[in-house]
XYZ file of C-alpha atoms in Angstrom:
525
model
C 11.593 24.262 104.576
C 11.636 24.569 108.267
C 13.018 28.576 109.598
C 15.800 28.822 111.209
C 15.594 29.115 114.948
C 15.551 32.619 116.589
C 19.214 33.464 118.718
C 18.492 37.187 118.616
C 19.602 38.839 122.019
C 18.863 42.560 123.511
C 20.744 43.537 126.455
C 19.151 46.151 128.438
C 21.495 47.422 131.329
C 22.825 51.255 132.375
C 26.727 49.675 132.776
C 28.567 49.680 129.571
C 30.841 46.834 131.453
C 27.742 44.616 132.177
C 26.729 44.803 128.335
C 30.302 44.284 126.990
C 30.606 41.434 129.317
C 27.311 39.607 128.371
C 28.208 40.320 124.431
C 31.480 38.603 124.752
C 30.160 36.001 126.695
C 27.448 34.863 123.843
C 29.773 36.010 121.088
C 33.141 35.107 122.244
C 35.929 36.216 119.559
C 38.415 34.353 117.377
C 41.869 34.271 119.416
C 44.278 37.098 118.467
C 47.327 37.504 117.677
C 48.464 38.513 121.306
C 46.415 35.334 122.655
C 48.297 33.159 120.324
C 51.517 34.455 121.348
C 50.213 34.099 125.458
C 49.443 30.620 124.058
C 52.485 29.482 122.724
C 54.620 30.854 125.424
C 52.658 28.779 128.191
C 53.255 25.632 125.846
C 57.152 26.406 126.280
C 56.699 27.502 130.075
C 54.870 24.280 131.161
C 56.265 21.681 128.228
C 52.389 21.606 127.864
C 50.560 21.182 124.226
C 49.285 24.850 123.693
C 45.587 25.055 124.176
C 43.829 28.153 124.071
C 42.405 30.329 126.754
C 38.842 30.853 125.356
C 37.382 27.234 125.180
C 35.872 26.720 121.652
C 32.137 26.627 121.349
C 30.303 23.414 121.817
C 28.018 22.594 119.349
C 24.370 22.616 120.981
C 25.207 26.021 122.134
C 23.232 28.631 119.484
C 25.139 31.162 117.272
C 23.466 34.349 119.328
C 23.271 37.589 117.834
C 23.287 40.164 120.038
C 22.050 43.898 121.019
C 22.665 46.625 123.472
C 20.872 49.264 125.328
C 21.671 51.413 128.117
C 18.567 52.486 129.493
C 14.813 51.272 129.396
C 13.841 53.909 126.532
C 16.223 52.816 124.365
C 15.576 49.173 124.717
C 12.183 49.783 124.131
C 12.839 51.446 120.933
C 15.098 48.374 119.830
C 12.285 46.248 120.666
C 9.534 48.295 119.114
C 12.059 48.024 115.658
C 12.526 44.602 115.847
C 8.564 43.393 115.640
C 7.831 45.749 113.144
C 10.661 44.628 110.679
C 9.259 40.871 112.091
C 12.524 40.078 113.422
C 11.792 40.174 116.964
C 14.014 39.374 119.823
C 14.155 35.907 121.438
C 15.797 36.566 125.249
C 16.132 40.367 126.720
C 18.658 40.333 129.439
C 17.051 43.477 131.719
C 18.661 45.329 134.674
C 16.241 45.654 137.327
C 17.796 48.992 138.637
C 18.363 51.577 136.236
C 18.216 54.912 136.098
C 14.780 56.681 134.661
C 12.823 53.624 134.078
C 13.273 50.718 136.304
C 13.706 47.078 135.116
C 10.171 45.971 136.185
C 8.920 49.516 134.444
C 10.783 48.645 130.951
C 9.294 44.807 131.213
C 5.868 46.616 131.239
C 6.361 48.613 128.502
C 8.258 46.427 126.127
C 4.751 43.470 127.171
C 3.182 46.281 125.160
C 4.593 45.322 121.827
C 5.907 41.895 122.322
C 4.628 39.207 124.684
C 6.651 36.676 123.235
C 10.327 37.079 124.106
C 11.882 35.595 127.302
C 12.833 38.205 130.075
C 15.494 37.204 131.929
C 16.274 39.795 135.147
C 20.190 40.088 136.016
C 20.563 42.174 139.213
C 22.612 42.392 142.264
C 19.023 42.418 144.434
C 15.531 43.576 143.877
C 13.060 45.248 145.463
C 10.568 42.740 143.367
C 8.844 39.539 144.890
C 9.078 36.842 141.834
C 4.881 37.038 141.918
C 5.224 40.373 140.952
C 7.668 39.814 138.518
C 5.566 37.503 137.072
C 2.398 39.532 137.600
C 3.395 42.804 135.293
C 5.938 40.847 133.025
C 4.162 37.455 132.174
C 5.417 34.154 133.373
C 8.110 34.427 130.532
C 10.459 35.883 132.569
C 13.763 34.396 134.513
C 15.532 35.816 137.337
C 19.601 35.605 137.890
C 21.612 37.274 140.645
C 25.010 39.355 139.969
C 27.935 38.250 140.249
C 27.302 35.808 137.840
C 29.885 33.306 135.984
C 30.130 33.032 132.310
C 28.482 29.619 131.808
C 25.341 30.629 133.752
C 24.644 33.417 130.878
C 25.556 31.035 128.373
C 23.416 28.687 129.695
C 20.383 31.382 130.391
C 20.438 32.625 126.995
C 20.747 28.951 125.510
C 17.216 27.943 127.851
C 15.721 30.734 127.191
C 16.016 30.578 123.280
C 15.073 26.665 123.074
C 11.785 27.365 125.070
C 11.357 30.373 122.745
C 11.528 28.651 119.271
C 9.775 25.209 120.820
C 6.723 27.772 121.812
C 7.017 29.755 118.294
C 6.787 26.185 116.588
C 4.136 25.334 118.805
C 2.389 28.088 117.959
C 2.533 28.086 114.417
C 1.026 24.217 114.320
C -2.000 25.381 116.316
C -2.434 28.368 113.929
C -2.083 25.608 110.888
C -4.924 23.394 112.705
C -7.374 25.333 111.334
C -6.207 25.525 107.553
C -5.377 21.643 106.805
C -8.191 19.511 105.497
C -8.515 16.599 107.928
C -11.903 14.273 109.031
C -12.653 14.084 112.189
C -11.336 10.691 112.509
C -7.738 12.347 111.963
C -8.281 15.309 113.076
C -8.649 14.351 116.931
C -5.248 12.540 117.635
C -3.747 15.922 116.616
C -5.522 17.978 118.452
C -4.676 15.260 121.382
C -1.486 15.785 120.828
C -1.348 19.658 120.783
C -3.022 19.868 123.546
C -0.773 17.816 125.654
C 1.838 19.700 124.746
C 0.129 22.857 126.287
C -0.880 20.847 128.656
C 2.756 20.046 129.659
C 3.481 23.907 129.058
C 1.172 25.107 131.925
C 1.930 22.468 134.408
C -0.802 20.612 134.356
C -1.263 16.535 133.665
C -5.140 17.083 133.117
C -7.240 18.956 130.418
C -10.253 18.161 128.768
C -11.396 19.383 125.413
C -15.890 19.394 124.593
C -18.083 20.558 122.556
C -21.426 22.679 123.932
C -24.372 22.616 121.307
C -26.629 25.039 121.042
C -29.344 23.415 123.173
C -26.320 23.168 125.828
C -25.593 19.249 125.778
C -22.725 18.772 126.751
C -20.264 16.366 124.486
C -16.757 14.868 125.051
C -14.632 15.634 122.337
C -11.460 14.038 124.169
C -10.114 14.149 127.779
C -6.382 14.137 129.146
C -5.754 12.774 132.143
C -8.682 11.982 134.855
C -9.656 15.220 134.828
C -13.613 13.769 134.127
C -13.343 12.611 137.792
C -12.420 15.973 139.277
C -14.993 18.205 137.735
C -19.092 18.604 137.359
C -19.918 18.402 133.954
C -23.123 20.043 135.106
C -21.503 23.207 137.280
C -19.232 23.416 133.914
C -21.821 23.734 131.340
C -24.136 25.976 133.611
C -20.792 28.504 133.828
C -20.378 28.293 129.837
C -24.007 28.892 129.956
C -24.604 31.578 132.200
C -21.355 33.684 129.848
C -22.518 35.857 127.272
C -19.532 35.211 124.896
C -19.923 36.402 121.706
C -19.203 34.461 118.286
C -15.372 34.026 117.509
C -14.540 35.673 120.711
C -12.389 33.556 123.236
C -12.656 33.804 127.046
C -11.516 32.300 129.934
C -13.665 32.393 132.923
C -11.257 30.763 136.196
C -9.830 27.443 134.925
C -12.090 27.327 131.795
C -10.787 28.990 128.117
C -13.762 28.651 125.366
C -14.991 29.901 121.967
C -17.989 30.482 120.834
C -17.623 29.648 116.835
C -20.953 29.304 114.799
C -23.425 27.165 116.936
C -21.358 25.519 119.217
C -18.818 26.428 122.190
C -15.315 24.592 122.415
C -13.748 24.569 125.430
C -10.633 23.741 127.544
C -10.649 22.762 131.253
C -7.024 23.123 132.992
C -7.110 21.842 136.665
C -4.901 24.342 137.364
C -4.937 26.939 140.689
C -3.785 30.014 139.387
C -5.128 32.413 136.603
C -3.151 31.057 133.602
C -1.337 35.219 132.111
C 0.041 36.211 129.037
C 1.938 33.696 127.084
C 0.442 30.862 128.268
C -3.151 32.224 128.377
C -2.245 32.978 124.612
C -1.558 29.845 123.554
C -4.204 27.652 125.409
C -7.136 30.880 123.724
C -4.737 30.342 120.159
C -5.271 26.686 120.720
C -9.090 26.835 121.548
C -10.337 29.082 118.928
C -8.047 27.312 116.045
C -9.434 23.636 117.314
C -12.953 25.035 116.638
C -12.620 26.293 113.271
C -10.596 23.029 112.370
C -13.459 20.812 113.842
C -15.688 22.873 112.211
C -14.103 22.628 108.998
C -13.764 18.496 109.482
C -17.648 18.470 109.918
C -17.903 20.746 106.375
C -16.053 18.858 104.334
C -17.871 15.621 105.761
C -21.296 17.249 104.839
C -19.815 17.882 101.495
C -18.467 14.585 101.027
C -21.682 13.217 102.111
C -23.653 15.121 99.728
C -21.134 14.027 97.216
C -22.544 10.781 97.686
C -25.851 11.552 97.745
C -25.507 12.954 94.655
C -23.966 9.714 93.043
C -26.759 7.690 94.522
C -29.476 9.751 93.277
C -28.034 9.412 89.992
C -28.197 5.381 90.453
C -31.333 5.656 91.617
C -32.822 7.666 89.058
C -31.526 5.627 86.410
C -32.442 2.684 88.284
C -36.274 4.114 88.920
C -36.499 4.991 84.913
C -35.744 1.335 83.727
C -37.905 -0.122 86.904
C -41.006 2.197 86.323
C -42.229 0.132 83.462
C -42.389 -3.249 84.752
C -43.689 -2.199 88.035
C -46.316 -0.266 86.140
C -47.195 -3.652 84.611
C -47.632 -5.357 87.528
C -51.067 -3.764 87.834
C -51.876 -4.652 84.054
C -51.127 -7.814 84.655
C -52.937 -8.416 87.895
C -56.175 -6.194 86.271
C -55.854 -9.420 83.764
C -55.841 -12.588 86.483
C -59.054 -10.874 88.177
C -60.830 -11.891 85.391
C -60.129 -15.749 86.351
C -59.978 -15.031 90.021
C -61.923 -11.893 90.773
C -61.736 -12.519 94.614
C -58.551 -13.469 95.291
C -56.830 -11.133 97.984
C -53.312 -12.212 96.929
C -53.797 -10.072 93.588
C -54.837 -7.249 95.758
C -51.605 -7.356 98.141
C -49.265 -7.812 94.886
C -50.708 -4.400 93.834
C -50.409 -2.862 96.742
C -46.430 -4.127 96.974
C -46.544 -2.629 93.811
C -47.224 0.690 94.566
C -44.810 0.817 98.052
C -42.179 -0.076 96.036
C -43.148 2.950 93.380
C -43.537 5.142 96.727
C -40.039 4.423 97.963
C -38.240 4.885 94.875
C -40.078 7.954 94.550
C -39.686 8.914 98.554
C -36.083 8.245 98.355
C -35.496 11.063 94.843
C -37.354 13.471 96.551
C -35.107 12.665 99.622
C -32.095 13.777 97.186
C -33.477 16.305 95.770
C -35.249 18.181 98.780
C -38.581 18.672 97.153
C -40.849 20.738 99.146
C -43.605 18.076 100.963
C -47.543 18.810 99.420
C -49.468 18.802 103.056
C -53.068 17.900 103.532
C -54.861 16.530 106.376
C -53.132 13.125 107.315
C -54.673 10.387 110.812
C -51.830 10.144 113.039
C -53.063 7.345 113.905
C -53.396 5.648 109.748
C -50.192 6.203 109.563
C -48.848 4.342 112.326
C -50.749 1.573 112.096
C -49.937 1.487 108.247
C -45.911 2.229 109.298
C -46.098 -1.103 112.005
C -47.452 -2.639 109.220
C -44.732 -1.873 106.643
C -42.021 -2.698 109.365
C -43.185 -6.156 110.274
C -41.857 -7.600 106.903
C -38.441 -7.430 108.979
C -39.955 -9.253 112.228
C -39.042 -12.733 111.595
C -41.759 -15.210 113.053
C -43.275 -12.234 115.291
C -39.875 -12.360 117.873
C -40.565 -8.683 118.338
C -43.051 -7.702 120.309
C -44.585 -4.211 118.723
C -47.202 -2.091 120.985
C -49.367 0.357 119.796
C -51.070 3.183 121.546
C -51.847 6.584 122.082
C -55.265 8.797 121.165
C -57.293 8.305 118.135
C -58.495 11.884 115.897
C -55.260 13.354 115.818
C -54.444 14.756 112.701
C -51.168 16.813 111.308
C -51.208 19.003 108.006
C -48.361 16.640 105.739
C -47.447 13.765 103.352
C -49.232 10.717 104.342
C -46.177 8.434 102.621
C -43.230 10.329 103.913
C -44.974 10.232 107.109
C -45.753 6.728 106.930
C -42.206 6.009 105.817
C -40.686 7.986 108.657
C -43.040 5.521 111.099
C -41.380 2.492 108.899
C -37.966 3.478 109.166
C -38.001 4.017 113.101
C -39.917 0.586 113.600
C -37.516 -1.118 111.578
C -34.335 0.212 113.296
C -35.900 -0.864 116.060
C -36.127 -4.564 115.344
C -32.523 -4.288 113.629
C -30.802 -3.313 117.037
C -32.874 -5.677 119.099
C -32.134 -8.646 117.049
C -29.081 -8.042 115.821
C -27.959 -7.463 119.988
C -30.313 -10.569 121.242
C -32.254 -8.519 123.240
C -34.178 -10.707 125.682
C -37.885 -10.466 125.180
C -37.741 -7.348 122.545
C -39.909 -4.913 122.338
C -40.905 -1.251 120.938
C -43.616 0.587 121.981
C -44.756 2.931 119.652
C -47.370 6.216 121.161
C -49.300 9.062 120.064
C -49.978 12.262 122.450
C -51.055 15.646 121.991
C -49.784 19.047 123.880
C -52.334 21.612 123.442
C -49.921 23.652 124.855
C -47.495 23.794 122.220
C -50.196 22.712 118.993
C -48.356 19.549 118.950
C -48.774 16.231 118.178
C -46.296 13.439 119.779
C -45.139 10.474 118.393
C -42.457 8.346 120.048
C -40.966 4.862 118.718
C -39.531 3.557 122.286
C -37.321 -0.095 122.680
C -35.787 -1.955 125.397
C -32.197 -2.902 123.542
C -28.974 -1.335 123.949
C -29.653 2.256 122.593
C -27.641 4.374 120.538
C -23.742 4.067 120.744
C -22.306 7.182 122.381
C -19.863 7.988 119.050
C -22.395 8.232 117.241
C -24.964 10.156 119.294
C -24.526 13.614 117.598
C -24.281 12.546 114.173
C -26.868 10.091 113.907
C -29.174 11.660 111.575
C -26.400 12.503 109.537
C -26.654 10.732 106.245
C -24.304 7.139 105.971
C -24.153 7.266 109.824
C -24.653 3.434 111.122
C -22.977 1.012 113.624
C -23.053 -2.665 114.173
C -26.252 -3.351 112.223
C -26.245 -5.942 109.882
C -28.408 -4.400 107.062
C -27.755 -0.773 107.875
C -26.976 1.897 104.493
C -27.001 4.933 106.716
C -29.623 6.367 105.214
C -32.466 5.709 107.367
C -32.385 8.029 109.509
C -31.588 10.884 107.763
C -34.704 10.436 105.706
C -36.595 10.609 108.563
C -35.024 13.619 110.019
C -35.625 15.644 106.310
C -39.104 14.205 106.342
C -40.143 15.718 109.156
C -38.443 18.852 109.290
C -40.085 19.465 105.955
C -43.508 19.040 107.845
C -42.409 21.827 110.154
C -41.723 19.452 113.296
C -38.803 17.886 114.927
C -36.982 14.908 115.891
C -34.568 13.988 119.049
C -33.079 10.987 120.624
C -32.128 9.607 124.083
C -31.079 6.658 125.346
C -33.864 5.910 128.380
C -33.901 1.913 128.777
C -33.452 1.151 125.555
C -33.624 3.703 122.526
C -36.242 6.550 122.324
C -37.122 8.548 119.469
C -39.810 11.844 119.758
C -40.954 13.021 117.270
C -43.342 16.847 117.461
C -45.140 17.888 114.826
C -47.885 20.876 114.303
C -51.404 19.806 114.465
C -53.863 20.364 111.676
């Protein structure tokens, strides 16, 4: 059930007329007795239809309540009540020259204790430029002259409590961002929209929302505007860089607000001049720091659902492997029989050794699900590459891609020679997916081995000359049931290769160079 809106009004001013006069202004009374009579007698006087002298309240004017004060102290003491019984005040009408504390002095101390409300200064003159009004009391303030006519109070009050309750609601969305369960797919168009709305709020037709990673590359998230053509991505991520925020603190540094949540920054670019102050710095940090723990919990509950379905296809799997072990157990029995009529023949050698890859993968892939630990001894780089090529050119139709192979010979890496082989495999035969499937003239992949006695590594990269990885899915490709556009593709792929050789201690990363290039580093032996 949506709350009703907030009409609550504190008037602040050292002349009991001034407060009267605002009071009966937002809460005009029912005609009296004596009006009625003043009524009636004007209907004789003029042969006129009485009407009465207090015009009845339209109905998109708010039912104020309303408070008085007659000095700064006691005002602040109102105000100081009214936040702690959560009930606090919408608009303050302030007098700017009081005795004791001033109006600007007052301002100050009720910021103290609430941010929030809309002060609105009514004063014969001032002392006070507006910048610093706005300054010490926050850019939620308003400014009137005295002598001022009923309908421009009416009218004050009635602005200043719709920009009050649209803020409030605003502000209780953003803090409800980062409780609803939403993908990612659903969760951006919401925070589009939130963040145009702030956008709107601090005057500004451009923002742009990214995500920093921990090895500080840079990625869009969404943009508003053509803000991407007014800014260096590269100045902006050196700044983020160069701040030592803390995690789940939120900072701005000039026109940039971000939070460091986890492993990751989120951040806001406003092209905006001046440094955004209270209420509207509030919002746009609120905003930040919420959109990062809801984006954070969209990429949780994907990992969950994705090892959801891991789970249910390791079950298939494993059922599938236990009826599947038997006959493909047989196929050596039965080819261990035909050498006996044909003891030479090559073709019973390569049935056993499809044989056994298909045993390997089945039991690659439950290992895969289950995380076993890899059992390392001393594999040839080079073996397996050769061996991986191999495996992959089942896929290469009639030889239309063209697969190189180079790099030095005697390296060797402590690990599983099958999951290793495998991993080789699976790169190789994305490869000739994405060329094929995109028509790549003359395809390629070039596929190298390199050591860096530097680092005690050993370099492998799987290089081709097609379209390279799609920039959506760029961050999450070695996320499990990631694919795009391929014609064969489970999703899976990739991921195994990422667990494979993380489990051998090494690592894998991607860039698009030409084509799509893959580098893997792992320990030497």
């Amino acid at each position: 059930m949506r709350e009703a809106a907030n009409t609550s009004v504190l008037v602040i001013d050292d002349e009991e007329m001034v407060r009267d006069n605002i009071e009966e202004i937002l809460l005009p009374r029912k005609n009296s007795a004596e009006s009625d009579g003043v009524d009636a007698a004007a209907s004789i006087l003029f042969d006129a239809p009485a009407k009465p002298l207090i015009a009845p309240r339209t109905s998109n004017i708010p039912n104020f309540t309303v408070d008085k004060a007659s000095n700064g102290m006691e005002g602040l003491e109102l105000v100081k009540k009214s936040v702690q019984e959560g009930r606090p005040y919408a608009v303050i009408f302030l007098d700017m020259r009081m005795p004791g504390w001033d109006g600007m002095e007052t301002a100050e101390q009720i910021r103290k204790f609430d941010s929030k409300a809309e002060i609105i200064f009514v004063t014969a003159f001032s002392d006070r430029s507006i910048e610093d009004i706005i300054a010490k009391a926050g850019q939620n303030v308003g400014y009137h002259c005295k002598p001022y006519a009923a309908e421009e109070i009416t009218q004050l009050a009635t602005k200043a409590v719709t920009d009050y309750n649209k803020l409030r609601n605003l502000e209780k969305l953003i803090e409800a961002i980062s409780s609803i369960s939403l993908d990612e797919q659903a969760l951006t168009p919401l925070l589009r929209n939130i963040l145009d709305q702030l956008a709107t709020y601090v005057e500004t037709d451009m923002a742009l929302l990214g995500r920093l990673h921990d090895d500080f590359v840079y990625e869009k998230i969404f943009a508003i505007g053509s803000i991407e053509e007014k800014i260096n991505v590269e100045e902006l991520v050196t700044r983020l860089k160069e701040a030592a925020i803390q995690d789940g603190e939120v900072e701005q540094l000039e026109d940039v607000v971000f939070a460091r949540l986890d492993t990751y920054t989120i951040f806001a670019v406003l092209k905006k001049q001046e440094q955004l102050k209270t209420e509207k710095l509030y919002l746009l940090k609120l905003f930040v720091l919420n959109a990062a723990k809801a984006i954070r919990n969209a990429e949780l509950n994907e990992k969950l659902l994705q090892k959801e379905k891991l789970s249910a296809v390791g079950k298939a799997v494993s059922m599938m492997m236990h009826d599947l072990r038997s006959p493909i157990k047989n196929i050596k029995v039965l080819t261990d029989m035909m050498r006996a009529d044909y003891p030479n023949n090559e073709w019973l050698d390569m049935i056993d050794q499809c044989g056994v890859q298909a045993s390997e993968i089945f039991e690659d892939f439950l290992d895969f699900i289950k995380e076993t630990p890899i059992k390392k001894s001393p594999v040839d780089v080079d073996k397996i590459i050769t061996e991986g090529i191999k495996l992959a050119e089942a896929k290469n139709t009639k030889g239309k891609v063209t697969i190189r192979k180079e790099g030095l010979t005697g390296l060797v890496v402590p690990g599983d020679e099958s999951k290793l082989k495998r991993s080789i495999m699976n790169l190789v035969n994305n490869a000739i997916d994405a060329l094929l499937d995109h028509k790549t003239d003359n395809p390629c992949i070039h596929v190298a081995a390199d050591a860096d006695k530097a680092t005690g590594q050993v370099i492998i990269t799987v290089k081709d000359n097609g379209p390279g990885i799609p920039q959506e899915i760029a961050k999450t490709l070695f996320d499990p049931f990631v694919t795009k556009q391929k014609s064969n593709g489970t999703g899976l792929g990739l991921a195994i290769v990422k667990q494979y050789v993380t489990a051998h201690g090494g690592t894998i990363k991607t860039k698009n160079e030409k084509g799509a290039t893959f580098t893997i580093n792992l320990p030497m032996q």
